[in-house]
GROMACS .gro file of C-alpha atoms in nm:
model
  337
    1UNK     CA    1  13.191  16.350   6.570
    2UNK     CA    2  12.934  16.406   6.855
    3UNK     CA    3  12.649  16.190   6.691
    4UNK     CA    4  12.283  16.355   6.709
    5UNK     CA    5  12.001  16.192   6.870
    6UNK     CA    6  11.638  16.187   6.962
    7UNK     CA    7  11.362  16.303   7.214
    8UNK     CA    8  11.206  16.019   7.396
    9UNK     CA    9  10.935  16.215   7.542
   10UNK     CA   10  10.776  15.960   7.791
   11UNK     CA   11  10.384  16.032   7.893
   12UNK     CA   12  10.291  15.842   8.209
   13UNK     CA   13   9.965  15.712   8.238
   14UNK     CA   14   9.901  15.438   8.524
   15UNK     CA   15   9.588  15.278   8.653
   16UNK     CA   16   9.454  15.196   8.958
   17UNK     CA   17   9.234  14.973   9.119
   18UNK     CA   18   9.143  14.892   9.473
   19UNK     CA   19   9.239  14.543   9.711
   20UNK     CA   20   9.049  14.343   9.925
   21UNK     CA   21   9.082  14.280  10.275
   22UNK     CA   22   9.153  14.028  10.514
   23UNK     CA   23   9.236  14.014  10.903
   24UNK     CA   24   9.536  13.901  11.039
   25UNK     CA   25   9.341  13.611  11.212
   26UNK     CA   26   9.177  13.473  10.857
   27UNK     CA   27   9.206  13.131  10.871
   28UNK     CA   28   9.578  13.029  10.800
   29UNK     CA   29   9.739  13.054  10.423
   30UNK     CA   30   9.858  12.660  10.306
   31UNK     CA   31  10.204  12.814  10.217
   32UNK     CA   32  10.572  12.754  10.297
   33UNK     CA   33  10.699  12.975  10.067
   34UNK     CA   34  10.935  12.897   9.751
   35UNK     CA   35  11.168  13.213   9.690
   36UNK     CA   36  11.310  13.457   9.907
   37UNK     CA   37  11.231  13.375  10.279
   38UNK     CA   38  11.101  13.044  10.318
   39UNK     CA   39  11.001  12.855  10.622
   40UNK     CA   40  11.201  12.525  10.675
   41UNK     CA   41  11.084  12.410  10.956
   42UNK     CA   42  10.762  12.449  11.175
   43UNK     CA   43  10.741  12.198  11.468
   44UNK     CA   44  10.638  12.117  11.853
   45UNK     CA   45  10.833  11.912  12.048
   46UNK     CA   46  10.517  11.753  12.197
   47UNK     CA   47  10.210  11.669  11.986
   48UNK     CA   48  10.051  11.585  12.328
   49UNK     CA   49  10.056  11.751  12.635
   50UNK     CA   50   9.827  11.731  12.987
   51UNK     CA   51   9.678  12.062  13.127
   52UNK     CA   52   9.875  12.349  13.164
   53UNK     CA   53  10.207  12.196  13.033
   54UNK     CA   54  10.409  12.415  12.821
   55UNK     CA   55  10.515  12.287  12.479
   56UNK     CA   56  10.814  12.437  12.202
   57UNK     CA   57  10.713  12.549  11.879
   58UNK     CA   58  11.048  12.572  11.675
   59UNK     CA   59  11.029  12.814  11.372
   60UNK     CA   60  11.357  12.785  11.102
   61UNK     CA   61  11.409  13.028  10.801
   62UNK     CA   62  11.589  12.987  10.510
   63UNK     CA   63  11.669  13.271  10.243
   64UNK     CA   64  11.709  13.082   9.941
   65UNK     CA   65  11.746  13.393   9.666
   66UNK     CA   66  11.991  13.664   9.618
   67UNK     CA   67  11.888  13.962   9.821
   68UNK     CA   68  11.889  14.070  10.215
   69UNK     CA   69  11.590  13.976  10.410
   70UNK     CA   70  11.539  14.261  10.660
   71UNK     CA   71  11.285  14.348  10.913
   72UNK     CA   72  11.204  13.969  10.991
   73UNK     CA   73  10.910  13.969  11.250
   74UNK     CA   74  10.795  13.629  11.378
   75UNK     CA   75  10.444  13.617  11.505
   76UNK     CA   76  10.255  13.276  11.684
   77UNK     CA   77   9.884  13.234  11.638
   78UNK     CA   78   9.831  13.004  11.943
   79UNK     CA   79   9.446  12.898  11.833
   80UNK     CA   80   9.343  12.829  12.187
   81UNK     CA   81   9.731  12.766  12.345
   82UNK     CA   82   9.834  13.027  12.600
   83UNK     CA   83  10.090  13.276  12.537
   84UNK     CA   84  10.221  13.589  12.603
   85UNK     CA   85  10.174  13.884  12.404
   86UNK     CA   86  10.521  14.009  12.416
   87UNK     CA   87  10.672  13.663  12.388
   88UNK     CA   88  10.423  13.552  12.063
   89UNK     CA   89  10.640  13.813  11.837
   90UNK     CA   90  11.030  13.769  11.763
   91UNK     CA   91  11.240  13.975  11.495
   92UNK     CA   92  11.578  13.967  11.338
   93UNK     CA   93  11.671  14.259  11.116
   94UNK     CA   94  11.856  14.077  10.813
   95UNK     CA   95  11.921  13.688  10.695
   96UNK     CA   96  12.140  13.705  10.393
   97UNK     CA   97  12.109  13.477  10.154
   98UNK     CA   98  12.205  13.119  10.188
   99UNK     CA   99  12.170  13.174  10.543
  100UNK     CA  100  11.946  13.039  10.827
  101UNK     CA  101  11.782  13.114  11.143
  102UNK     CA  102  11.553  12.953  11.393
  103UNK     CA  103  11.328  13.095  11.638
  104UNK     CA  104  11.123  12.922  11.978
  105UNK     CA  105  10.816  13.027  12.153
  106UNK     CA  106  10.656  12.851  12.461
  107UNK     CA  107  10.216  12.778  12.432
  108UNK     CA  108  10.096  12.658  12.705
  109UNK     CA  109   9.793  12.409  12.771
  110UNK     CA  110   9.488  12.629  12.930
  111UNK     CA  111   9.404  12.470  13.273
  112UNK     CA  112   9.091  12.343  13.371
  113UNK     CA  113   8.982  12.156  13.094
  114UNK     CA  114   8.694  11.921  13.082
  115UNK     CA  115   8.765  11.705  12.768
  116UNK     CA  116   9.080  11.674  12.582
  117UNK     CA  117   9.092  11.960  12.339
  118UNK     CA  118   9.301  11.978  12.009
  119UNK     CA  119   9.481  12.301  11.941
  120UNK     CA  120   9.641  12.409  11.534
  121UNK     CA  121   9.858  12.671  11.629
  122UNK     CA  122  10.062  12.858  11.350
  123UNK     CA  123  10.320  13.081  11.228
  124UNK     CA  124  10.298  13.428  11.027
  125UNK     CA  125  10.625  13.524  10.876
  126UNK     CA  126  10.696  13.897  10.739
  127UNK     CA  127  10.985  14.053  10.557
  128UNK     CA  128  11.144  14.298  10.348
  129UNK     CA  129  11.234  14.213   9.977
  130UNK     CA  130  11.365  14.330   9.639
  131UNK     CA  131  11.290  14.264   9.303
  132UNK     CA  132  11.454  14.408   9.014
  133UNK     CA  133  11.445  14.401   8.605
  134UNK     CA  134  11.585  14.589   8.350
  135UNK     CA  135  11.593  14.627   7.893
  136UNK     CA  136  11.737  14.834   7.621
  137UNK     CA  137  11.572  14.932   7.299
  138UNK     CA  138  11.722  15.019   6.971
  139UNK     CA  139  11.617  15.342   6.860
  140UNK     CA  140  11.718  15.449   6.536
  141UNK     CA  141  11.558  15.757   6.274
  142UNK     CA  142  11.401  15.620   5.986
  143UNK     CA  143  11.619  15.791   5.756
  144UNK     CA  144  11.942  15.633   5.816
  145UNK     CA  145  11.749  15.282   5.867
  146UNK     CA  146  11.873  15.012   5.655
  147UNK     CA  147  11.708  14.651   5.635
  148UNK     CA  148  12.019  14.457   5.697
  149UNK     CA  149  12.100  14.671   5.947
  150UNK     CA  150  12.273  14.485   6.254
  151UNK     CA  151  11.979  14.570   6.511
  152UNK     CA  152  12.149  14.470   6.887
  153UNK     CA  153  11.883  14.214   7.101
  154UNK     CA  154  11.688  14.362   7.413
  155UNK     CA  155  11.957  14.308   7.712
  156UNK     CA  156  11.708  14.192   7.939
  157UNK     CA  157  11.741  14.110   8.323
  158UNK     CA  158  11.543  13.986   8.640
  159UNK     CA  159  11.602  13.904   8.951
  160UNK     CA  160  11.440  13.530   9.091
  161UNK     CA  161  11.182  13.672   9.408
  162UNK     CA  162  10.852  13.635   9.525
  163UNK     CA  163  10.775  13.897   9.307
  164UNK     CA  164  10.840  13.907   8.952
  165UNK     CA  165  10.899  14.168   8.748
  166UNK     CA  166  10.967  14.204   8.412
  167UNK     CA  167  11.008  14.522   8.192
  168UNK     CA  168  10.968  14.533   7.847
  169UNK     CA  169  10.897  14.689   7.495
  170UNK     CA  170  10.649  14.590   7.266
  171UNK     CA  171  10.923  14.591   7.013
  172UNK     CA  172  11.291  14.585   7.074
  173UNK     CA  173  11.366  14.832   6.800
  174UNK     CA  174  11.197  15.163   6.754
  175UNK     CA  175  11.216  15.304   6.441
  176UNK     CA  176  11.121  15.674   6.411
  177UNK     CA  177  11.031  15.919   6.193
  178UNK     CA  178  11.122  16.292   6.160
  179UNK     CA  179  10.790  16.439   6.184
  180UNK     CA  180  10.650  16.590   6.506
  181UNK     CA  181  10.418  16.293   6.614
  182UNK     CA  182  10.722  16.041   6.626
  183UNK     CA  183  10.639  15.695   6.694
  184UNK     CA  184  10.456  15.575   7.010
  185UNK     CA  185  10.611  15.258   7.199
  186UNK     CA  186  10.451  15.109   7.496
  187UNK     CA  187  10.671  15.047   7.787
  188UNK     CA  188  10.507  14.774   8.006
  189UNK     CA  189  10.604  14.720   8.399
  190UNK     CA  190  10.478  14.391   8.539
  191UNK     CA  191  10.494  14.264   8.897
  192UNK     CA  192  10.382  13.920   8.969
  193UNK     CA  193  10.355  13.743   9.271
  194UNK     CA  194  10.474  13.385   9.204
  195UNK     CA  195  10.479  13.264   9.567
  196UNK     CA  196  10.222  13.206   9.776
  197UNK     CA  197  10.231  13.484  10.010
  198UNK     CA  198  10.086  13.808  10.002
  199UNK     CA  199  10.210  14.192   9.976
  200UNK     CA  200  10.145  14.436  10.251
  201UNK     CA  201  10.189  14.797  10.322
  202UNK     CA  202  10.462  14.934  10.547
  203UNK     CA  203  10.808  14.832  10.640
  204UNK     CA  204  10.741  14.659  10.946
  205UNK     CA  205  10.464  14.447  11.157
  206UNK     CA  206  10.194  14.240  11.036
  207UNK     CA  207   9.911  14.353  10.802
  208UNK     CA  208   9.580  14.526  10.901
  209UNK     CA  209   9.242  14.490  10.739
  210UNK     CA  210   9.315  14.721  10.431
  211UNK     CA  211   9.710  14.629  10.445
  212UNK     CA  212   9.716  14.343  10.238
  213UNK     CA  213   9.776  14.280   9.828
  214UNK     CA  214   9.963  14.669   9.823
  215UNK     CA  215  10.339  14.841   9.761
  216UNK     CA  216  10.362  15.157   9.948
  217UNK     CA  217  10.469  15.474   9.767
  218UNK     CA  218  10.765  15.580   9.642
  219UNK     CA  219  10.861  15.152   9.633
  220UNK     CA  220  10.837  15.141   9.266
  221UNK     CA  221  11.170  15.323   9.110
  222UNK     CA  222  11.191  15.359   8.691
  223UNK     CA  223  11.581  15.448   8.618
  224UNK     CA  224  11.624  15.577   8.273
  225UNK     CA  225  11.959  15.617   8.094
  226UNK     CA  226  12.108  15.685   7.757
  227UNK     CA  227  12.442  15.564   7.604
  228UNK     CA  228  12.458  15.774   7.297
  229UNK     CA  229  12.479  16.162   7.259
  230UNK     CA  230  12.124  16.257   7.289
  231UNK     CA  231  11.836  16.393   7.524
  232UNK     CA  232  11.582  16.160   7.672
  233UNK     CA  233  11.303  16.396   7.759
  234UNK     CA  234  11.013  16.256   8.008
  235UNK     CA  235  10.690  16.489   8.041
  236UNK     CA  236  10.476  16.389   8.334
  237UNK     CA  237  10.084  16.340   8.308
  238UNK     CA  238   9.962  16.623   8.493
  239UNK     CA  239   9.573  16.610   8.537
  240UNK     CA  240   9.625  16.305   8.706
  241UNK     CA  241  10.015  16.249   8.804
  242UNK     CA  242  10.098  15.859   8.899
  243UNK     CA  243  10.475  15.944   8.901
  244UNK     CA  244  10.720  16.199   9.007
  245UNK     CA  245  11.058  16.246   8.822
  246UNK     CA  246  11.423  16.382   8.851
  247UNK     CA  247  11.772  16.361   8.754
  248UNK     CA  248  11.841  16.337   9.197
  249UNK     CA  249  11.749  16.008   9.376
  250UNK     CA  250  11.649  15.969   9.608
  251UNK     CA  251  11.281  16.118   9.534
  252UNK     CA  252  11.115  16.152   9.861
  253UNK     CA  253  10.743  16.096   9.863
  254UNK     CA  254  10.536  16.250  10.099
  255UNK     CA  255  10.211  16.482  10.175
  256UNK     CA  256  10.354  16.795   9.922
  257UNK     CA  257  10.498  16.539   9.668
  258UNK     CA  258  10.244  16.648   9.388
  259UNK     CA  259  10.323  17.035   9.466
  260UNK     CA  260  10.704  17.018   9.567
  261UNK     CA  261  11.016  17.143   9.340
  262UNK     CA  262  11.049  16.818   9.139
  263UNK     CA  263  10.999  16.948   8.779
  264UNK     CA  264  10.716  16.796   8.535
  265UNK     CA  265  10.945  16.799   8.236
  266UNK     CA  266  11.282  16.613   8.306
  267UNK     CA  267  11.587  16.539   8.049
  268UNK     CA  268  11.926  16.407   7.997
  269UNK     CA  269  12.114  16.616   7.750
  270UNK     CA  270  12.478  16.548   7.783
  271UNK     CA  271  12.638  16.214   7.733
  272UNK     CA  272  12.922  16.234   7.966
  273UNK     CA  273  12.734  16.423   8.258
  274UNK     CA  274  12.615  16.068   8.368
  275UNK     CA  275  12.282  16.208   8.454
  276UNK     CA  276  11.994  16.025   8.477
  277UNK     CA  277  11.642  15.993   8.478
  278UNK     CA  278  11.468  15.868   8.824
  279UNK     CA  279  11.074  15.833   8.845
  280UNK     CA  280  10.885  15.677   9.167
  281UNK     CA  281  10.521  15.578   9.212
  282UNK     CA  282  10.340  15.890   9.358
  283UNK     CA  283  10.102  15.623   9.498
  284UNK     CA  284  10.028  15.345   9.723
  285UNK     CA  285   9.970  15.048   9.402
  286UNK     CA  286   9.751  14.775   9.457
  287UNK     CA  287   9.751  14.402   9.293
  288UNK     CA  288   9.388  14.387   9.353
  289UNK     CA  289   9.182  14.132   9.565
  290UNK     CA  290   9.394  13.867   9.478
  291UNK     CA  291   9.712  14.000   9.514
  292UNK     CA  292   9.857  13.786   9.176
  293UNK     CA  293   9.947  14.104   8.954
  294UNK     CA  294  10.030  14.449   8.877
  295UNK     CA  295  10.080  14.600   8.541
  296UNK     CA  296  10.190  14.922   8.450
  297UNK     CA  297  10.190  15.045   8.123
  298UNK     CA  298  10.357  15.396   8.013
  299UNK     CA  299  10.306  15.555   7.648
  300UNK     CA  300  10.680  15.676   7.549
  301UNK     CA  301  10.699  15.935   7.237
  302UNK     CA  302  10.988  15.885   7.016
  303UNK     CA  303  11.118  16.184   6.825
  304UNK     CA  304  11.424  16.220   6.626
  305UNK     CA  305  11.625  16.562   6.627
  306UNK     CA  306  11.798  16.551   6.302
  307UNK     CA  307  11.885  16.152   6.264
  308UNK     CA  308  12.060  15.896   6.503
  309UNK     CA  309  12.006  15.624   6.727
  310UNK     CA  310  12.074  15.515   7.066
  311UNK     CA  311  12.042  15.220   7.282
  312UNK     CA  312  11.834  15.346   7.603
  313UNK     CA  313  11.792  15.149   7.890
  314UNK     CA  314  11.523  15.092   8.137
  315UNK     CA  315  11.573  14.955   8.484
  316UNK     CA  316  11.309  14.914   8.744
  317UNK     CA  317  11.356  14.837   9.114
  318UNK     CA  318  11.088  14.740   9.350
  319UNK     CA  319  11.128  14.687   9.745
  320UNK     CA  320  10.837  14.560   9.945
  321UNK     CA  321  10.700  14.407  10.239
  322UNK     CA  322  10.599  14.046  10.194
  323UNK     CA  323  10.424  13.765  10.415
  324UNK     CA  324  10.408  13.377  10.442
  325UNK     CA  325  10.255  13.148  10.674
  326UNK     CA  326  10.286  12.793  10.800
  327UNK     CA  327  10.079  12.513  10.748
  328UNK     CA  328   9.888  12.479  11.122
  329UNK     CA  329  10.023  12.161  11.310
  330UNK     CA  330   9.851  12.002  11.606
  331UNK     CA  331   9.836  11.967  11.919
  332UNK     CA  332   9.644  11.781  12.166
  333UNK     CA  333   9.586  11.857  12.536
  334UNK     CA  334   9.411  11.666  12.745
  335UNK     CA  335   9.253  11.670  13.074
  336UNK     CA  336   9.361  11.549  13.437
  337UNK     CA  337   9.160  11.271  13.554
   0.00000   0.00000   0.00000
């Protein structure tokens, strides 16, 4: 017998707040990185050079975690050092994982010097990424609740990135009641940025002054489904909208977003149609001036039809662009006598 279920009416309600800045020529980050892309290898094959030699700086990748790098761009501060502009910027457009790759770039020693001069050139590394997590939640009516009920554990998952996200319950069993209020949950969405790079906007280059410590948007995707007969109802916030919703993915964001088709009010009401529920950040999110954190937290509604329960789950993926940087390494040059 078709079992009856519930309403999760889901109310969205995200906050924002605003990053700092930093130029791209802020004195270098002390990082290697340790997940995703990391950098392996930075090294010169002379420490010492006269005037106007030329000296190797050797750059070697590794991606260490589970997921595509793409968009690689390689860029050489040379501090001082002579080099090209076209030739201080090298790409690759994926390393899988396990895999490496190395890159070269010629400095030079500026000519004409008077005393021997030392020189810290180094590295900026940046790179598309994915993080993912996902839980279930018992839902069950009140009425049909017993206490030695077997209640199934949260199936949690998350993926190991420089980002970490984690989504969660405050509870991982809802029970609700048959009365028009229902019972408010609190779905939490945290992103945490465990290496010791930084976030930018956009999908390719190198960060600007108000680029850093953000996700652009429509990077942020919340897939809801249901594995009961039921509906799973989500109703926007719409003074102030942080998300757009549908049962079609992809959801394009863009300058109409808040005024296009996509409907305020979206459900899942057949079991077997495997529909689902896909909501993106409207917005560009930042992690504020120190680009550590991010938490989202979304007030979900519970309400019962006429007694059931269900086992929901919540999956969230995030892609973003992220950057490292080498530890400088020196170089002397010294003058013709």
């Amino acid at each position: 017998m078709k079992k009856e279920l519930l309403f999760l009416t889901t109310i969205i309600f995200l906050s924002g707040c605003t990053g700092g800045s930093d130029s791209a020529t802020d004195k270098p980050l002390t990082t290697e990185g340790d997940y995703g892309l990391i950098i392996s290898e930075f090294s010169t094959d002379f420490a010492t050079m006269e005037e106007g030699d030329i000296a190797t700086l050797l750059v070697e990748l590794q991606n260490i975690d589970t997921e595509p790098a793409e968009n690689i761009e390689i860029k050489i501060y040379p501090v001082g050092l002579e080099i090209s502009a076209l030739k201080s910027i090298k790409k690759e457009s994926v390393l899988e994982p396990n895999d490496t790759t190395f890159f070269e770039f010629d400095v030079t020693a500026p000519d004409g010097l008077n005393i021997d001069r030392t020189y810290t050139p180094y590295a900026e590394i940046c790179y598309n990424y994915k993080s993912a997590a996902s839980t279930s939640v018992f839902i069950i009516d009140n009425s049909i609740y017993e206490r030695d009920m077997l209640v199934p554990d949260a199936q949690k998952t998350s993926t190991t990135a420089p980002v970490d996200v984690s989504v969660s319950f405050t509870a991982d069993l809802v029970k609700v009641e048959e009365i028009p209020a229902g019972r408010d949950r609190t779905l939490s969405i945290s992103m945490v940025n465990v290496d010791n790079g930084y976030l930018m906007l956009g999908e390719t280059g190198f960060p600007g002054s108000n680029d850093k410590h953000q996700i652009n948007a429509g990077n942020l995707t919340l897939t809801v489904t249901t594995t009961g007969s039921g509906i799973i109802t989500i109703v926007e916030d719409q003074t102030d909208p942080e998300f757009v919703c549908s049962n079609t993915k992809p959801i394009v964001i863009d300058d109409d977003s808040t005024s296009n088709s996509i409907s305020n009010i979206v459900t899942i009401d057949e079991v077997d149609s495997n529909e689902k529920i896909y909501c993106t950040n409207l917005y560009d999110v930042s992690f504020g001036s120190t680009g550590s954190s991010k938490t989202m937290r979304l007030p979900i509604n519970f309400n019962p039809t006429s007694g059931g329960q269900d086992v929901p789950y919540f999956k969230v993926d995030l892609d973003y662009r992220y950057c490292i940087q080498t530890e400088p390494i020196t170089i002397t040059a010294t003058k013709i006598i």
